[in-house]
Coordinates of C-alpha atoms and ligand atoms in Angstrom, one line a residue:
M1 CA 305.9 114.9 127.7
A2 CA 304.2 116.1 124.6
H3 CA 306.7 114.7 122.0
D4 CA 304.1 114.1 119.4
A5 CA 302.6 117.6 119.1
P6 CA 299.4 117.6 117.1
Q7 CA 299.8 118.8 113.5
A8 CA 297.0 120.1 111.3
T9 CA 295.5 117.2 109.4
G10 CA 293.1 119.1 107.1
P11 CA 292.0 122.7 106.4
S12 CA 291.6 124.5 109.6
K13 CA 290.0 127.8 110.6
L14 CA 290.6 129.3 114.0
V15 CA 288.5 132.2 115.4
I16 CA 289.6 134.0 118.6
R17 CA 286.8 136.3 119.7
N18 CA 286.0 138.5 122.6
I19 CA 289.7 139.7 122.9
G20 CA 289.9 142.3 125.6
L21 CA 293.4 143.6 124.7
L22 CA 295.4 142.8 121.5
L23 CA 299.1 143.3 121.7
S24 CA 300.7 143.5 118.2
G25 CA 304.3 142.8 119.0
A26 CA 305.3 145.7 116.8
M27 CA 306.8 148.8 118.6
E28 CA 305.4 151.3 116.2
K29 CA 301.8 150.3 117.2
P30 CA 301.9 147.9 120.1
I31 CA 298.1 147.8 120.8
L32 CA 295.6 147.0 118.0
D33 CA 292.0 148.1 118.0
A34 CA 290.4 144.7 117.4
D35 CA 288.5 142.0 119.3
T36 CA 288.8 139.1 116.8
I37 CA 291.5 137.2 115.0
V38 CA 290.9 134.6 112.3
A39 CA 293.6 132.2 111.2
E40 CA 293.3 129.7 108.4
N41 CA 295.6 126.8 107.9
G42 CA 298.0 128.2 110.5
K43 CA 298.3 131.8 109.1
I44 CA 296.5 134.9 110.3
T45 CA 293.9 135.9 107.7
A46 CA 291.8 138.6 109.5
I47 CA 292.1 141.0 112.4
G48 CA 289.2 143.3 113.4
R49 CA 285.9 143.7 115.0
F50 CA 283.8 140.5 115.3
K51 CA 281.0 142.0 113.2
D52 CA 283.4 143.0 110.4
V53 CA 285.3 139.7 109.9
N54 CA 284.1 136.4 108.3
T55 CA 284.0 133.9 111.1
D56 CA 281.8 131.3 109.3
D57 CA 282.9 127.7 109.1
A58 CA 285.4 127.9 111.9
T59 CA 286.9 124.5 112.9
T60 CA 287.9 125.9 116.3
V61 CA 286.4 128.9 118.2
V62 CA 288.1 130.4 121.3
N63 CA 286.3 132.8 123.5
A64 CA 289.0 134.9 125.0
N65 CA 286.7 136.1 127.7
G66 CA 288.1 139.6 127.6
T67 CA 291.7 138.5 128.2
T68 CA 294.9 139.7 126.4
V69 CA 296.2 138.1 123.2
A70 CA 299.8 138.6 122.2
P71 CA 302.1 136.9 119.6
G72 CA 303.7 133.8 121.0
L73 CA 306.9 134.7 122.8
I74 CA 310.3 134.1 121.1
D75 CA 313.4 133.0 123.1
S76 CA 316.3 134.3 121.1
H77 CA 318.9 132.3 123.0
V78 CA 318.6 128.7 124.1
H79 CA 321.0 125.7 124.1
P80 CA 319.0 122.6 123.1
V81 CA 320.7 119.2 122.7
A82 CA 318.3 116.4 121.8
G83 CA 314.5 116.3 121.9
D84 CA 313.1 117.6 125.1
W85 CA 316.1 116.5 127.2
T86 CA 319.0 118.7 128.4
P87 CA 322.1 117.1 129.8
R88 CA 323.2 120.5 131.4
Q89 CA 320.9 119.9 134.4
N90 CA 319.8 116.4 133.4
Q91 CA 316.3 117.4 132.9
T92 CA 313.5 116.3 130.6
G93 CA 310.5 118.2 129.4
W94 CA 312.1 121.6 129.6
I95 CA 310.8 122.8 126.2
D96 CA 307.3 121.8 127.1
S97 CA 307.7 123.8 130.3
Y98 CA 308.7 126.8 128.3
L99 CA 305.5 126.5 126.3
H100 CA 303.7 126.9 129.5
G101 CA 305.6 130.1 129.9
G102 CA 304.3 131.4 126.6
V103 CA 307.3 130.6 124.4
T104 CA 306.3 129.3 121.0
T105 CA 309.6 129.8 119.1
M106 CA 313.2 129.2 120.2
I107 CA 316.5 130.1 118.6
S108 CA 319.5 127.9 119.3
A109 CA 322.7 129.7 120.2
G110 CA 324.6 126.4 119.7
E111 CA 324.0 122.8 120.8
V112 CA 327.1 123.1 123.0
H113 CA 326.0 120.9 125.8
M114 CA 326.0 117.8 123.6
P115 CA 328.0 115.2 125.6
G116 CA 331.3 114.5 123.7
R117 CA 330.6 117.4 121.4
P118 CA 332.9 117.1 118.4
R119 CA 335.4 119.9 117.7
D120 CA 336.8 118.6 114.4
V121 CA 335.3 120.3 111.3
V122 CA 333.5 117.3 109.9
G123 CA 332.1 116.5 113.3
V124 CA 331.0 120.2 113.8
K125 CA 329.2 120.2 110.5
A126 CA 327.6 116.8 111.0
M127 CA 326.2 117.8 114.4
A128 CA 324.8 121.0 113.1
I129 CA 323.0 119.4 110.2
F130 CA 321.7 116.6 112.6
A131 CA 320.4 119.2 115.1
Q132 CA 318.7 121.3 112.3
R133 CA 316.9 118.2 111.0
S134 CA 316.1 116.7 114.3
F135 CA 314.5 119.8 115.8
W136 CA 312.6 120.7 112.7
T137 CA 311.1 117.2 112.7
L138 CA 310.4 117.0 116.5
R139 CA 308.6 119.9 118.1
P140 CA 308.1 119.3 121.8
G141 CA 304.6 120.5 122.6
G142 CA 304.5 122.2 119.1
V143 CA 307.3 124.7 119.9
K144 CA 309.2 125.8 116.8
I145 CA 312.9 125.3 117.5
H146 CA 315.4 126.8 115.1
A147 CA 318.5 124.7 115.8
G148 CA 321.6 123.5 114.1
A149 CA 323.9 126.3 115.1
P150 CA 327.6 125.2 114.7
V151 CA 330.3 126.9 116.8
I152 CA 333.2 128.0 114.7
E153 CA 336.6 126.3 114.9
N154 CA 339.9 127.7 113.6
E155 CA 340.2 125.0 110.9
M156 CA 337.0 126.0 109.1
V157 CA 337.3 127.3 105.5
E158 CA 334.8 129.2 103.3
D159 CA 333.6 126.0 101.6
D160 CA 332.4 124.7 105.0
F161 CA 330.0 127.6 105.4
K162 CA 328.8 127.1 101.8
E163 CA 328.2 123.4 102.5
L164 CA 326.4 124.1 105.8
A165 CA 324.1 126.6 104.1
A166 CA 323.3 124.2 101.3
A167 CA 322.4 121.6 103.9
G168 CA 319.8 123.9 105.5
V169 CA 321.9 125.4 108.4
K170 CA 320.8 129.0 109.0
L171 CA 322.5 129.9 112.3
L172 CA 326.0 130.0 113.9
G173 CA 326.2 129.2 117.6
E174 CA 327.9 131.6 119.9
V175 CA 331.2 132.7 118.5
G176 CA 333.8 132.2 121.3
L177 CA 332.4 128.9 122.6
G178 CA 334.7 127.1 120.2
G179 CA 338.4 127.4 119.2
V180 CA 337.9 130.8 117.6
K181 CA 338.2 133.5 120.2
D182 CA 340.0 136.3 118.3
G183 CA 338.4 139.2 116.4
P184 CA 340.1 138.8 113.0
T185 CA 339.3 135.1 112.6
A186 CA 335.8 135.5 113.9
R187 CA 335.2 138.4 111.5
K188 CA 336.4 136.4 108.5
M189 CA 334.2 133.4 109.3
V190 CA 331.1 135.5 110.3
G191 CA 331.5 137.2 106.9
W192 CA 331.6 133.8 105.2
A193 CA 328.5 132.8 107.1
R194 CA 326.7 136.0 106.2
K195 CA 327.6 135.5 102.5
Y196 CA 325.7 132.2 102.5
G197 CA 322.7 133.5 104.5
I198 CA 323.8 132.1 107.9
Q199 CA 323.0 134.4 110.8
S200 CA 325.5 134.8 113.6
T201 CA 325.7 135.5 117.4
I202 CA 328.6 135.8 119.9
H203 CA 329.2 135.1 123.5
T204 CA 329.7 138.5 125.1
G205 CA 331.3 138.9 128.5
G206 CA 333.2 136.7 131.0
P207 CA 333.4 132.9 130.8
S208 CA 330.2 131.1 131.5
I209 CA 331.6 127.8 132.8
P210 CA 335.2 126.6 133.5
G211 CA 336.8 126.2 130.0
S212 CA 335.1 129.0 128.2
G213 CA 336.8 132.4 127.9
L214 CA 336.4 136.2 128.0
I215 CA 335.0 138.0 125.0
D216 CA 335.4 141.7 125.4
K217 CA 334.1 144.7 123.4
D218 CA 337.0 144.7 120.9
V219 CA 336.4 141.1 119.9
V220 CA 332.6 141.7 119.8
L221 CA 332.9 144.8 117.6
E222 CA 335.5 143.2 115.3
A223 CA 333.6 139.9 114.9
D224 CA 330.5 141.9 113.8
T225 CA 327.9 139.2 114.4
D226 CA 324.3 139.9 113.5
V227 CA 323.3 139.6 117.2
I228 CA 325.4 140.6 120.2
G229 CA 324.6 137.5 122.2
H230 CA 323.8 138.2 125.9
I231 CA 325.3 141.7 126.0
N232 CA 324.4 141.6 129.7
G233 CA 326.7 138.6 130.2
G234 CA 326.0 134.9 130.5
H235 CA 326.4 135.4 133.5
T236 CA 329.3 137.7 133.9
A237 CA 328.8 141.0 132.1
L238 CA 331.3 143.4 130.6
P239 CA 331.8 146.8 132.4
D240 CA 329.2 149.4 131.6
D241 CA 331.7 151.5 129.5
Q242 CA 332.3 148.5 127.2
I243 CA 328.5 147.8 126.9
R244 CA 328.0 151.4 125.9
C245 CA 330.9 151.1 123.4
I246 CA 329.2 148.1 121.8
C247 CA 325.7 149.8 121.7
E248 CA 327.3 152.8 120.0
G249 CA 329.8 151.0 117.9
C250 CA 327.4 148.9 115.8
K251 CA 323.8 148.6 114.7
R252 CA 323.5 144.9 115.5
G253 CA 320.9 143.2 117.7
L254 CA 321.3 143.7 121.5
E255 CA 320.3 140.6 123.2
L256 CA 319.3 140.6 126.9
V257 CA 319.1 137.3 128.7
H258 CA 317.6 136.0 131.9
N259 CA 320.8 134.0 132.6
G260 CA 322.8 137.3 132.8
N261 CA 323.5 140.3 134.9
E262 CA 320.2 142.1 135.5
R263 CA 321.7 145.4 136.3
S264 CA 323.6 145.3 133.0
A265 CA 320.4 144.4 131.2
L266 CA 318.8 147.6 132.6
F267 CA 321.9 149.6 131.7
T268 CA 321.8 148.3 128.1
L269 CA 318.0 149.1 127.9
R270 CA 318.6 152.7 129.1
T271 CA 321.5 153.1 126.6
A272 CA 319.5 151.7 123.7
R273 CA 316.5 153.9 124.6
E274 CA 318.7 157.1 124.8
M275 CA 320.0 156.2 121.3
G276 CA 316.5 155.7 119.9
D277 CA 317.5 152.1 119.2
L278 CA 314.9 150.1 121.3
S279 CA 314.1 148.1 118.1
R280 CA 317.5 146.5 118.4
V281 CA 316.8 145.0 121.8
I282 CA 315.7 141.3 121.9
L283 CA 315.2 138.8 124.7
G284 CA 316.4 135.3 125.5
T285 CA 317.0 133.1 128.5
D286 CA 320.4 131.5 127.6
A287 CA 319.0 128.3 129.2
P288 CA 319.6 125.5 129.9
A289 CA 322.6 126.7 131.8
G290 CA 324.4 126.6 135.1
S291 CA 321.5 128.5 136.6
G292 CA 319.1 125.9 135.3
V293 CA 316.1 126.1 133.1
Q294 CA 313.7 129.1 133.3
P295 CA 310.3 128.3 131.8
L296 CA 309.0 131.7 132.8
G297 CA 312.3 133.4 131.9
I298 CA 311.0 135.5 129.0
L299 CA 308.0 136.7 131.0
R300 CA 310.4 137.5 133.8
M301 CA 312.6 139.6 131.5
V302 CA 309.5 141.4 130.2
S303 CA 308.4 142.2 133.8
L304 CA 312.0 143.1 134.9
L305 CA 312.5 145.6 132.1
S306 CA 309.0 147.0 132.4
S307 CA 309.0 147.5 136.2
L308 CA 312.6 148.5 136.9
G309 CA 313.4 149.9 133.4
D310 CA 310.3 152.0 133.3
L311 CA 309.3 150.5 129.9
P312 CA 305.6 150.4 129.1
A313 CA 304.5 146.8 129.3
E314 CA 303.1 146.7 125.8
I315 CA 306.6 147.8 124.5
A316 CA 308.4 145.3 126.7
F317 CA 306.3 142.5 125.0
C318 CA 307.6 143.7 121.6
L319 CA 311.2 143.0 122.7
A320 CA 310.1 139.4 123.2
T321 CA 308.1 139.1 120.0
G322 CA 308.3 141.5 117.0
N323 CA 311.8 142.8 117.6
T324 CA 313.2 139.2 117.6
A325 CA 311.1 138.2 114.6
R326 CA 312.4 141.0 112.5
M327 CA 316.0 140.6 113.7
R328 CA 315.8 136.8 113.1
A329 CA 313.7 137.0 109.9
L330 CA 310.9 134.8 111.3
D331 CA 307.3 134.7 110.1
C332 CA 305.8 134.9 113.6
G333 CA 306.1 137.4 116.4
I334 CA 303.7 140.1 115.1
I335 CA 299.9 140.1 114.8
E336 CA 299.7 140.8 111.1
I337 CA 297.8 139.2 108.2
G338 CA 300.0 136.5 106.6
R339 CA 302.1 135.7 109.7
S340 CA 302.0 132.5 111.7
A341 CA 299.1 132.0 114.0
D342 CA 301.2 131.7 117.1
F343 CA 299.6 133.3 120.2
V344 CA 299.8 133.5 123.9
I345 CA 296.6 134.4 125.7
M346 CA 297.1 136.0 129.1
D347 CA 295.4 137.9 131.9
M348 CA 296.5 139.7 135.1
A349 CA 297.5 137.1 137.7
Q350 CA 295.0 136.5 140.5
H351 CA 295.5 139.0 143.3
S352 CA 298.0 141.2 141.5
P353 CA 297.5 144.8 142.8
G354 CA 297.6 146.1 139.2
K355 CA 294.6 147.8 137.6
N356 CA 295.0 145.6 134.5
I357 CA 297.5 143.3 132.9
L358 CA 299.8 146.0 131.6
H359 CA 299.8 147.8 135.0
S360 CA 300.5 144.5 136.8
V361 CA 303.5 143.9 134.6
Q362 CA 304.7 147.4 135.2
L363 CA 304.4 146.7 139.0
G364 CA 306.8 143.7 138.5
D365 CA 304.2 140.9 138.5
L366 CA 304.0 138.1 135.9
P367 CA 300.8 137.7 133.9
G368 CA 298.9 134.4 134.1
I369 CA 298.8 132.4 130.9
G370 CA 295.4 130.9 129.9
M371 CA 296.2 129.4 126.5
T372 CA 299.0 128.9 123.9
I373 CA 298.4 128.4 120.2
I374 CA 300.9 127.5 117.5
D375 CA 300.1 127.4 113.8
G376 CA 296.5 128.0 114.6
I377 CA 296.3 124.9 116.9
V378 CA 295.5 125.2 120.6
R379 CA 298.6 123.6 122.4
T380 CA 298.0 124.3 126.0
Q381 CA 295.2 125.7 128.2
R382 CA 295.7 127.1 131.7
S383 CA 299.5 127.2 132.3
R384 CA 300.8 124.8 134.9
N385 CA 303.7 127.2 135.5
T386 CA 302.5 130.8 135.7
P387 CA 300.5 132.2 138.5
P388 CA 296.9 131.6 137.7
A389 CA 295.3 134.1 135.4
T390 CA 292.2 136.0 136.7
R391 CA 290.2 135.1 133.6
V392 CA 290.9 132.3 131.1
P393 CA 289.9 131.7 127.5
E394 CA 287.9 128.7 126.6
I395 CA 287.3 126.6 123.5
V396 CA 283.6 127.1 122.7
G397 CA 283.2 125.4 119.4
H398 CA 284.7 123.1 116.8
Ligands
ZN401 ZN1 327.2 132.5 126.0

């Protein structure tokens, strides 16, 4: 397990050249006309044609060998607990496995699987602050984990949110997984959280495991969280008419997860597209969960939505990158000067019948990952988890 991910030790300059296809992560222009990216000290500093950008004095040179570069994938919905261990399925190394699925950033929807999870207010706050600190210090494989997402309880008061924000907590876990399950109380607390800069999400749909409860459209719309967590259920989805009501009744993020109802995900996608609101759609896995850990879950969502939802693959990748970055105010997720140099380098899987990587995804295949890069540092080479890529990038110079 890569617990001690390498961090930059001095000035660094990464050059990725010979890029065959550059996916931007931004829906308004999903494909960029460039074959070279330069990143200095972990941030993108140039994007263009090799002859036009300054590639001198590189500390690392990657020859992409004509493959596809995209922003590192973002999982908008995970449930981490401690380091690279999850008690949900008693598994270690799950985050490192996600890195091999192209995920470079994860957002916690609550550390709710913590054994003996505290429900009293002091305990809830302490655990959130601990998780925020712990996951910012320890990045398994280099993956950036935004954690420390307390689940609201009825006894909380406004000052608790002020205190959490001052301590560095920036997220609420899924509303509904704690004692607060009614709309008015949720709305009041979500408002307090928002006032202090804490983003919120909600558990949408039927209970996930024995002990959790139903959250229907009325509670979701009244709570008014920033993200409608797993609008396609986790796993049990609301009826289609309620999903439509939520899509039409607010302008918040519409999160589709792997650990949900796939038909409902496709229904939500169609509804959002009809409304001209595809930019609201973001992707997560909701793992670890009862259905396990899905290291390729985000790639599988991209492929599902592209192949069965008739979504161009380059747009489907935006749902897993730029859309989430904007919704979550992250500095990654888009290939743009000044943003974090977090990339996934892919090619069509060997023996896919597709004409190219985008066509292969539209046919329902997964791409093969050849390399991941976080903060301008190469973290993994050929993925141990995806089908093998036809061509792979290589490090050609230091
Ligand atoms: Zn949930």
